[in-house]
Coordinates of N, CA and C in Angstrom, one line a residue:
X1 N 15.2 -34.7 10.4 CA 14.7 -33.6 9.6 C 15.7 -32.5 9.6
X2 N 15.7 -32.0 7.9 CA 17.2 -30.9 8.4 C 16.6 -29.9 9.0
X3 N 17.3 -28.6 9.8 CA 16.8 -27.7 10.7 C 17.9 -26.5 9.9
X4 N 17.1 -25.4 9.0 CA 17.6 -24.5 8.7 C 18.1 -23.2 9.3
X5 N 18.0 -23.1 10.6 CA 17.9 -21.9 11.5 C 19.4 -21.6 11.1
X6 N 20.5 -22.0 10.4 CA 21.4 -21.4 10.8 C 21.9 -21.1 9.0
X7 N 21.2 -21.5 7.9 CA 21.6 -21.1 6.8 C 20.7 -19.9 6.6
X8 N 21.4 -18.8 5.5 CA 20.8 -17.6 5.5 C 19.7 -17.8 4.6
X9 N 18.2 -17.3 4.9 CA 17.3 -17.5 3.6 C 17.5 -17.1 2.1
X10 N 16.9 -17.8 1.4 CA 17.3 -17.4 0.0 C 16.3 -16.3 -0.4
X11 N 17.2 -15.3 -1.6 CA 16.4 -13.7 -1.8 C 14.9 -14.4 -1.7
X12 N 14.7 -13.0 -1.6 CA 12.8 -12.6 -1.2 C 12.5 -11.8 -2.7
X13 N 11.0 -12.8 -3.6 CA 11.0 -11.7 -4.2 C 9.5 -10.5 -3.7
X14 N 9.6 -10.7 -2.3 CA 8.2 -10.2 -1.6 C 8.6 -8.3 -1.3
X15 N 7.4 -7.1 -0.8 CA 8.1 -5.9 -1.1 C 8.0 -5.9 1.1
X16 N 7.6 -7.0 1.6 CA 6.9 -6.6 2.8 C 8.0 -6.9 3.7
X17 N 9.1 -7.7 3.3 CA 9.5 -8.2 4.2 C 10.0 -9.8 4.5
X18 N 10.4 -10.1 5.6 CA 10.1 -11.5 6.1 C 8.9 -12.2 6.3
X19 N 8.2 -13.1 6.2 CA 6.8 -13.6 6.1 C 7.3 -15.1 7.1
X20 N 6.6 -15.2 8.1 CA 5.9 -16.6 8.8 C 5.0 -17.0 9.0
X21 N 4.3 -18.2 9.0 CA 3.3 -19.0 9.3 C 3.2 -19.7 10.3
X22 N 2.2 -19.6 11.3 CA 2.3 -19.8 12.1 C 0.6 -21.3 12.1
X23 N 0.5 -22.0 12.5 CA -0.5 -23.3 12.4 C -0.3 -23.9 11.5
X24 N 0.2 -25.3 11.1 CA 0.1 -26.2 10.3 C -0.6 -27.3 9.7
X25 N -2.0 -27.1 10.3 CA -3.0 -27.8 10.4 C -3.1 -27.7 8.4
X26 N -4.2 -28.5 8.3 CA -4.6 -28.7 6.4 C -4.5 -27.6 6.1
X27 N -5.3 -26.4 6.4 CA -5.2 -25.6 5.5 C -4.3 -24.2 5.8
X28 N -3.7 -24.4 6.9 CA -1.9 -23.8 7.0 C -0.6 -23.8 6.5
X29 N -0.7 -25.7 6.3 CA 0.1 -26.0 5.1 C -0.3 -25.5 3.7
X30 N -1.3 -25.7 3.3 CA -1.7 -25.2 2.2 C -1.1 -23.7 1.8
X31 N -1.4 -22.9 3.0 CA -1.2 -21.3 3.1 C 0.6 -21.6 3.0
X32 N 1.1 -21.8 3.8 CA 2.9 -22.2 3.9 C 3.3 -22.6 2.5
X33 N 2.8 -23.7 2.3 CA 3.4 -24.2 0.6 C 3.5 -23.1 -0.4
X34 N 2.0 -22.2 -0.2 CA 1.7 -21.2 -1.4 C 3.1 -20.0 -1.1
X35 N 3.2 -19.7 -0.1 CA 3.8 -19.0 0.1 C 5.0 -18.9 0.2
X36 N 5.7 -20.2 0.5 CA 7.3 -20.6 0.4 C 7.2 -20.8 -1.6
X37 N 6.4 -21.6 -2.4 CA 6.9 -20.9 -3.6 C 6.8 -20.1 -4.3
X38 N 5.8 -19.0 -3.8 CA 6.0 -17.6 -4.4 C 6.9 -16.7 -3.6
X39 N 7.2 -17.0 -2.3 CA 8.3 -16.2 -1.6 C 10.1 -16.5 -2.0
X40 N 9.5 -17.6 -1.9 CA 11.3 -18.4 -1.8 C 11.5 -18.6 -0.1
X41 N 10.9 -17.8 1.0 CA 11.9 -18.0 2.1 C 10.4 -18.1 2.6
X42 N 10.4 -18.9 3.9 CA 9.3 -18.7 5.0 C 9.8 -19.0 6.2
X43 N 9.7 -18.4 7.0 CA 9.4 -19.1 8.5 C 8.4 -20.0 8.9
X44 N 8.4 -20.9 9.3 CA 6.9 -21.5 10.5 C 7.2 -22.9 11.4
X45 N 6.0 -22.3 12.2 CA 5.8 -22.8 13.5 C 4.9 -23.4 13.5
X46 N 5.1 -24.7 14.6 CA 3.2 -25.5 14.7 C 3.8 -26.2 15.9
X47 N 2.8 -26.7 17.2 CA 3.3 -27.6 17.8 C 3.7 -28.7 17.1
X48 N 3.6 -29.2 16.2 CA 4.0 -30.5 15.3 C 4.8 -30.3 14.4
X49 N 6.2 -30.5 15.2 CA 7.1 -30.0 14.5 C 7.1 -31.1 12.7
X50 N 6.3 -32.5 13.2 CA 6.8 -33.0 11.9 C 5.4 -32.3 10.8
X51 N 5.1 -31.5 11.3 CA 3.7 -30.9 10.3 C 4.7 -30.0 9.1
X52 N 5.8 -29.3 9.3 CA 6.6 -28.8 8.5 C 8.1 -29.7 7.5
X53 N 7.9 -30.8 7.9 CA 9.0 -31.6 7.4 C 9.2 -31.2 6.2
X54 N 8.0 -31.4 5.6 CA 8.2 -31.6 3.3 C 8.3 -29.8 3.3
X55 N 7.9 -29.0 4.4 CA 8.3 -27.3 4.0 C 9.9 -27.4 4.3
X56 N 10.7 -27.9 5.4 CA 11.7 -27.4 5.5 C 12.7 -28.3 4.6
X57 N 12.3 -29.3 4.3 CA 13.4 -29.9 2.8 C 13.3 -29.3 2.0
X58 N 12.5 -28.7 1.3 CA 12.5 -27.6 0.4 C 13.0 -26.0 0.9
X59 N 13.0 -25.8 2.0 CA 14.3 -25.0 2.7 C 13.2 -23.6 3.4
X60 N 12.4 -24.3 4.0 CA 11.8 -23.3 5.0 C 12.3 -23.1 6.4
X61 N 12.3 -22.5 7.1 CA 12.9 -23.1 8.3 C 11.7 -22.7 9.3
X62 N 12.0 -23.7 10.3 CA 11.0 -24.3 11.9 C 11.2 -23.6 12.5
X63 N 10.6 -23.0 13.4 CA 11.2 -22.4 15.0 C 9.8 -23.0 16.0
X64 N 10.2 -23.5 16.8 CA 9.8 -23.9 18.0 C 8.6 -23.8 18.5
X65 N 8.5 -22.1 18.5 CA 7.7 -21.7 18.7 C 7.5 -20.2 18.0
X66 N 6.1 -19.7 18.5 CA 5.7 -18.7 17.7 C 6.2 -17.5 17.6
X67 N 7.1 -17.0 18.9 CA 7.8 -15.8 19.2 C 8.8 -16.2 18.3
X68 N 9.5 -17.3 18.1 CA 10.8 -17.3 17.6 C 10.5 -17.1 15.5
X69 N 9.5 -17.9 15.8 CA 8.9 -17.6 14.2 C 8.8 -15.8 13.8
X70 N 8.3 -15.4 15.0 CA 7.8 -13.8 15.0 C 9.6 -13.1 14.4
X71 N 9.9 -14.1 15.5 CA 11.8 -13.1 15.6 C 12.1 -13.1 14.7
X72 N 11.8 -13.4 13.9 CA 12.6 -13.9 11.9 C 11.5 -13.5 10.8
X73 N 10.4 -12.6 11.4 CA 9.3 -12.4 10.1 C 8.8 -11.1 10.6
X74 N 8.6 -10.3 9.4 CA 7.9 -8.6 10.2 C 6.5 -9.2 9.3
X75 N 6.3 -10.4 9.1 CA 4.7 -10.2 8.8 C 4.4 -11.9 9.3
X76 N 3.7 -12.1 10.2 CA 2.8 -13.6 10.5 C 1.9 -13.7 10.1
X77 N 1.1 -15.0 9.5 CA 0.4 -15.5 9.0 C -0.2 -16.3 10.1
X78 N -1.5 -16.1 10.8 CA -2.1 -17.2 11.2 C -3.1 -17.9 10.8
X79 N -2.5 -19.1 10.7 CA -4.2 -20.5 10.3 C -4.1 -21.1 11.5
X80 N -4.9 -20.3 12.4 CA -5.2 -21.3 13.5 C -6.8 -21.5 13.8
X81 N -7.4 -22.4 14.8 CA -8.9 -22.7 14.5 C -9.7 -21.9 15.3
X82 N -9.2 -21.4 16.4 CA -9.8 -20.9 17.8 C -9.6 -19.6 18.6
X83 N -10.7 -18.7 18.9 CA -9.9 -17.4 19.2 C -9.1 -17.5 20.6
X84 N -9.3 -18.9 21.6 CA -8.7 -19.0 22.5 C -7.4 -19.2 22.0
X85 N -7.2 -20.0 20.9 CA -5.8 -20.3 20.8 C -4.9 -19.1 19.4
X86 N -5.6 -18.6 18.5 CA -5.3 -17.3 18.7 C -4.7 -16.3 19.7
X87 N -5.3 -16.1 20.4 CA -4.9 -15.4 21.7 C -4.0 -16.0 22.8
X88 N -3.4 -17.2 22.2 CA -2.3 -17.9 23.4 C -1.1 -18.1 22.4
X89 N -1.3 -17.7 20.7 CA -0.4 -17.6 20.1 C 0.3 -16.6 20.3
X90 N -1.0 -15.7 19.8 CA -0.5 -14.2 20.0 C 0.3 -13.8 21.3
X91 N -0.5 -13.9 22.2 CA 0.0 -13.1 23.7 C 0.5 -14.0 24.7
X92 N 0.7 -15.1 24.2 CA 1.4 -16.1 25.5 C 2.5 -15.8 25.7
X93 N 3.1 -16.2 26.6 CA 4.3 -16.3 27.0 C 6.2 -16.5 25.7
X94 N 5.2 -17.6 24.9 CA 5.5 -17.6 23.5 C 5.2 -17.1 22.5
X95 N 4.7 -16.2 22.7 CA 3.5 -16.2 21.2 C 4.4 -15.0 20.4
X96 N 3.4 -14.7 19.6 CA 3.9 -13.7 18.5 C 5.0 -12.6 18.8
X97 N 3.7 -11.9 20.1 CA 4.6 -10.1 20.4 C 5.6 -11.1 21.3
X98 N 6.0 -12.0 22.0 CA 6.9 -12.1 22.6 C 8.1 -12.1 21.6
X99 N 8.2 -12.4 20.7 CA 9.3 -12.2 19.6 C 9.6 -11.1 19.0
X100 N 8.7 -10.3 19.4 CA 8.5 -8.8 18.4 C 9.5 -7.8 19.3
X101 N 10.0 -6.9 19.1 CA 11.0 -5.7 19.4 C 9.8 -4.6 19.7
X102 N 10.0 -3.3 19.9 CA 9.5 -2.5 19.9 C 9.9 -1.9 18.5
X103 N 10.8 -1.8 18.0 CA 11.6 -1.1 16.7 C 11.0 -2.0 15.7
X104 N 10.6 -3.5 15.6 CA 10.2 -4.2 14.5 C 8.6 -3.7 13.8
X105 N 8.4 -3.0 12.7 CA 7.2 -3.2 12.0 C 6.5 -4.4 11.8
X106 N 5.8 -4.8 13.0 CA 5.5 -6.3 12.5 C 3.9 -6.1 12.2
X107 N 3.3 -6.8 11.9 CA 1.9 -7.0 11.3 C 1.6 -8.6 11.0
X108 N 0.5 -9.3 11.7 CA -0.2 -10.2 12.0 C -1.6 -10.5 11.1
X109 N -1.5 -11.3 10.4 CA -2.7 -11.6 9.3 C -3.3 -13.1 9.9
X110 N -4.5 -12.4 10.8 CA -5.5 -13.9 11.1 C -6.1 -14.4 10.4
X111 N -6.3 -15.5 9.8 CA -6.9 -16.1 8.7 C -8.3 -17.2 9.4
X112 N -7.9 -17.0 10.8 CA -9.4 -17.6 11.2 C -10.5 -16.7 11.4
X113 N -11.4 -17.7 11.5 CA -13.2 -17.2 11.2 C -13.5 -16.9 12.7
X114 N -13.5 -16.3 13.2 CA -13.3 -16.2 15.1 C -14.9 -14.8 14.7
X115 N -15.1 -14.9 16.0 CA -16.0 -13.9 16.6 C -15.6 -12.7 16.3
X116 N -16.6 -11.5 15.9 CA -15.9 -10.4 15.3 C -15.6 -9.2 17.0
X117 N -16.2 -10.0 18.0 CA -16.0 -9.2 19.2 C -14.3 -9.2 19.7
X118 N -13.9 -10.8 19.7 CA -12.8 -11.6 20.0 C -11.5 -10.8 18.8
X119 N -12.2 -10.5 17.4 CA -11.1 -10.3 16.5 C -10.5 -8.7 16.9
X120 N -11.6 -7.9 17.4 CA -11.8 -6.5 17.6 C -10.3 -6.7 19.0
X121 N -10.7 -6.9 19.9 CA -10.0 -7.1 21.4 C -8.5 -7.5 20.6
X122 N -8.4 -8.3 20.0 CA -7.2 -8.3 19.7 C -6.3 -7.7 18.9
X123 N -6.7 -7.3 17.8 CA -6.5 -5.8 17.3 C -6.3 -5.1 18.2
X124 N -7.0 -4.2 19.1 CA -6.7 -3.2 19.8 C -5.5 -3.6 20.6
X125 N -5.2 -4.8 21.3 CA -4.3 -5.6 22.3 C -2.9 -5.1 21.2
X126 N -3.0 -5.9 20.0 CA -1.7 -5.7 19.4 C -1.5 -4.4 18.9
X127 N -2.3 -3.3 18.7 CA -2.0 -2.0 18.2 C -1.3 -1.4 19.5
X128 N -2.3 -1.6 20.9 CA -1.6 -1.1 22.0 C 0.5 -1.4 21.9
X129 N 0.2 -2.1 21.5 CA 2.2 -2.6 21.7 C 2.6 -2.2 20.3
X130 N 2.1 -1.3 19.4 CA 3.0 -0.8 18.6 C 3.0 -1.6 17.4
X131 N 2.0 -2.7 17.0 CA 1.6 -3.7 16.1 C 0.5 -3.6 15.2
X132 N 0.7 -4.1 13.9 CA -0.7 -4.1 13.0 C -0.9 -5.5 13.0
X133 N -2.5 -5.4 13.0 CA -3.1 -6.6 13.0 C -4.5 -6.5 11.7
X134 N -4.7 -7.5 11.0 CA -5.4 -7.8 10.0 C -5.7 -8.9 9.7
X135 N -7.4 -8.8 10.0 CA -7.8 -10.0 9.7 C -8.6 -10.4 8.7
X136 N -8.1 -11.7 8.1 CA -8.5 -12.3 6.7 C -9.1 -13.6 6.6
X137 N -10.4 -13.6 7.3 CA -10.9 -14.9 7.1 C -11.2 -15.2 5.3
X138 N -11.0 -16.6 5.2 CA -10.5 -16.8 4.0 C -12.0 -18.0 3.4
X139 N -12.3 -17.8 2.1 CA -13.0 -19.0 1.9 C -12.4 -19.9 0.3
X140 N -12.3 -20.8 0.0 CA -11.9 -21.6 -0.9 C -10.9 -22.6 -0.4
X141 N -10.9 -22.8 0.8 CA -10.4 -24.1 1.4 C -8.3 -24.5 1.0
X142 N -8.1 -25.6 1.2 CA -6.6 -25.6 1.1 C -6.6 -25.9 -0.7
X143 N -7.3 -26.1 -1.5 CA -7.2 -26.4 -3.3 C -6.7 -24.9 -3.4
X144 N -7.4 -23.9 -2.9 CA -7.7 -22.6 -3.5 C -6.4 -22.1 -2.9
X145 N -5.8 -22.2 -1.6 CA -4.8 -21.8 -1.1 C -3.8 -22.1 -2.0
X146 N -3.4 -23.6 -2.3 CA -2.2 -23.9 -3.3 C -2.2 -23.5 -4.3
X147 N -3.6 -22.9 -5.4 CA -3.9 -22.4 -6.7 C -3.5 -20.5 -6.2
X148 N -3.8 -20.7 -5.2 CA -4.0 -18.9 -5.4 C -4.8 -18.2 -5.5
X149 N -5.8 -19.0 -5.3 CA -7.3 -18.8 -5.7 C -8.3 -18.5 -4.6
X150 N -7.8 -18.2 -3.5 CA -8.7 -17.8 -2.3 C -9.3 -16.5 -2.5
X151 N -11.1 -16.2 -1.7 CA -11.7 -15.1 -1.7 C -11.1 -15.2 0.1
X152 N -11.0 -13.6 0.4 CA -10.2 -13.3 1.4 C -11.1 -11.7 1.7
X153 N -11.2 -11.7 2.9 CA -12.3 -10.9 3.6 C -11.4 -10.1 4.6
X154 N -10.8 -8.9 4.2 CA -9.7 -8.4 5.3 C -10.1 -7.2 5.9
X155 N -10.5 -7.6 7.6 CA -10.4 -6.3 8.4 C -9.3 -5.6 8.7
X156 N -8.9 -4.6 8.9 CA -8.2 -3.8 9.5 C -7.6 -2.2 8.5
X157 N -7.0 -1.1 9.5 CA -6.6 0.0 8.4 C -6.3 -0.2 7.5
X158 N -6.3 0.6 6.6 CA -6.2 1.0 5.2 C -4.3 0.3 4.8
X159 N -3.5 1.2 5.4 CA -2.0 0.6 5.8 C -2.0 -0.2 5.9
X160 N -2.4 -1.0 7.2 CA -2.3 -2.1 7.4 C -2.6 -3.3 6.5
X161 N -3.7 -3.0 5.5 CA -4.4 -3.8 4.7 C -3.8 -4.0 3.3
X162 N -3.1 -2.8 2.8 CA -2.4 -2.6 2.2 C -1.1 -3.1 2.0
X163 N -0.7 -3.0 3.3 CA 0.9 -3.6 3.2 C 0.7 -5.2 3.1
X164 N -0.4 -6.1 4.1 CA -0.2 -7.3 3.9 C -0.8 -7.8 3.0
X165 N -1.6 -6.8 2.0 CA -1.7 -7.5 0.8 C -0.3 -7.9 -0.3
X166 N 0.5 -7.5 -0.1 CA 1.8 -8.1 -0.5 C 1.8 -9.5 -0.1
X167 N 1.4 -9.5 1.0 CA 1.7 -11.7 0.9 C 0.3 -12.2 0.6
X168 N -1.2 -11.1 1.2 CA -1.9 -12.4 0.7 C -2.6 -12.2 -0.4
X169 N -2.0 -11.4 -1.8 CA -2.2 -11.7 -2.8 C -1.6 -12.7 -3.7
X170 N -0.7 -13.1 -3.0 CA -0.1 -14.7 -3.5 C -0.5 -15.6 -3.3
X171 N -2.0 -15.9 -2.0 CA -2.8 -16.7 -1.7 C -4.3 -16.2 -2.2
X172 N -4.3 -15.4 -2.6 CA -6.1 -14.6 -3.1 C -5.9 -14.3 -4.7
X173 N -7.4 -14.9 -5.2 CA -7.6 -14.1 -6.2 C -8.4 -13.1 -6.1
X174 N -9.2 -13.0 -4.8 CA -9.7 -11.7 -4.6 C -9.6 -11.3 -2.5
X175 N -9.0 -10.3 -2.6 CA -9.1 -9.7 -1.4 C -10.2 -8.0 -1.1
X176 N -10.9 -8.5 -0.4 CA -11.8 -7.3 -0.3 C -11.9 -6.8 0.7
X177 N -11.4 -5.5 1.0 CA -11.1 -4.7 2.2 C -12.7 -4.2 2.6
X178 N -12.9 -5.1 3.7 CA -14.6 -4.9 4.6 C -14.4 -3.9 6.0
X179 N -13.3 -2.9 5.8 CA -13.3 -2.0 7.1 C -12.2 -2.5 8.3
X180 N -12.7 -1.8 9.0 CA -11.6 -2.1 10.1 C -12.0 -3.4 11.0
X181 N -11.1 -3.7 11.4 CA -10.9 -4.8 12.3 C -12.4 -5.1 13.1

């Protein structure tokens, strides 16, 4: 599989930034696909590295893991299933903020359906370190992901909700700001 890490991404026509994906499970890919061709460029990560094969021949590039995905994107995308693993993306050893800078504006869009106690804690976790976090549980499955066609349910600030509607209005036909995190 080719491994892009060392050619420069092709222009962005996005206003937010770098964008990565992080989970490649069915409806991750779905999210990644939509996103690498209305972006042109993506990042992503999955344990399974061959879950990204048909993204990176089309010229996405892999990283390893999630910090390194983070290192190359001021906006992450998670489709992951579990707030435990959520929270070992995020805050492990690998995870998201380990890639993050203090100087990087980065912001985190959870796309799983988690406990709204679990979604809160983490929010506050990543705002403590200087981070925006926004969460978008999504409904219309991976058809609606590829069409663009997702209903999308996003907690968090006004800012924050704002800015990452830049990438996931390329995955939603409707996003409706339901308050804070």
């Amino acid at each position: 599989m080719p491994d892009n890490r060392s050619q420069p991404p092709p222009a962005r026509s996005n206003t937010v930034g770098s964008v990565g994906v992080v989970g490649l499970g069915v409806m991750g890919h779905a999210i990644a696909t939509r996103l690498y061709q209305e972006l042109g460029a993506l990042a992503v990560s999955d344990l399974r590295r061959d879950a990204a094969n048909d993204l990176v021949e089309r010229g996405a590039t892999f990283y390893d893991t999630a910090a390194e995905a983070a290192a190359h994107s001021d906006v992450v995308v998670l489709s992951l299933n579990t707030a435990p693993i959520v929270e070992q993306v995020v805050f492990g050893g690998d995870g998201v903020l380990a890639g993050w800078s203090g100087d990087r504006d980065g912001l985190i869009s959870d796309m799983a359906s988690i406990a709204p106690d679990r979604t809160r804690d983490f929010a506050g976790r990543v705002a403590q370190q200087g981070f925006s976090w926004v969460d978008a549980p999504l409904s219309g499955g991976a058809p609606g992901a590829l069409a663009g066609r997702l209903s999308l349910m996003a907690g968090g600030d006004e800012a924050a909700v704002s800015r990452a509607r830049t990438v996931l209005d390329h995955l939603a036909g409707r996003v409706t700001h339901v308050g804070d995190s």
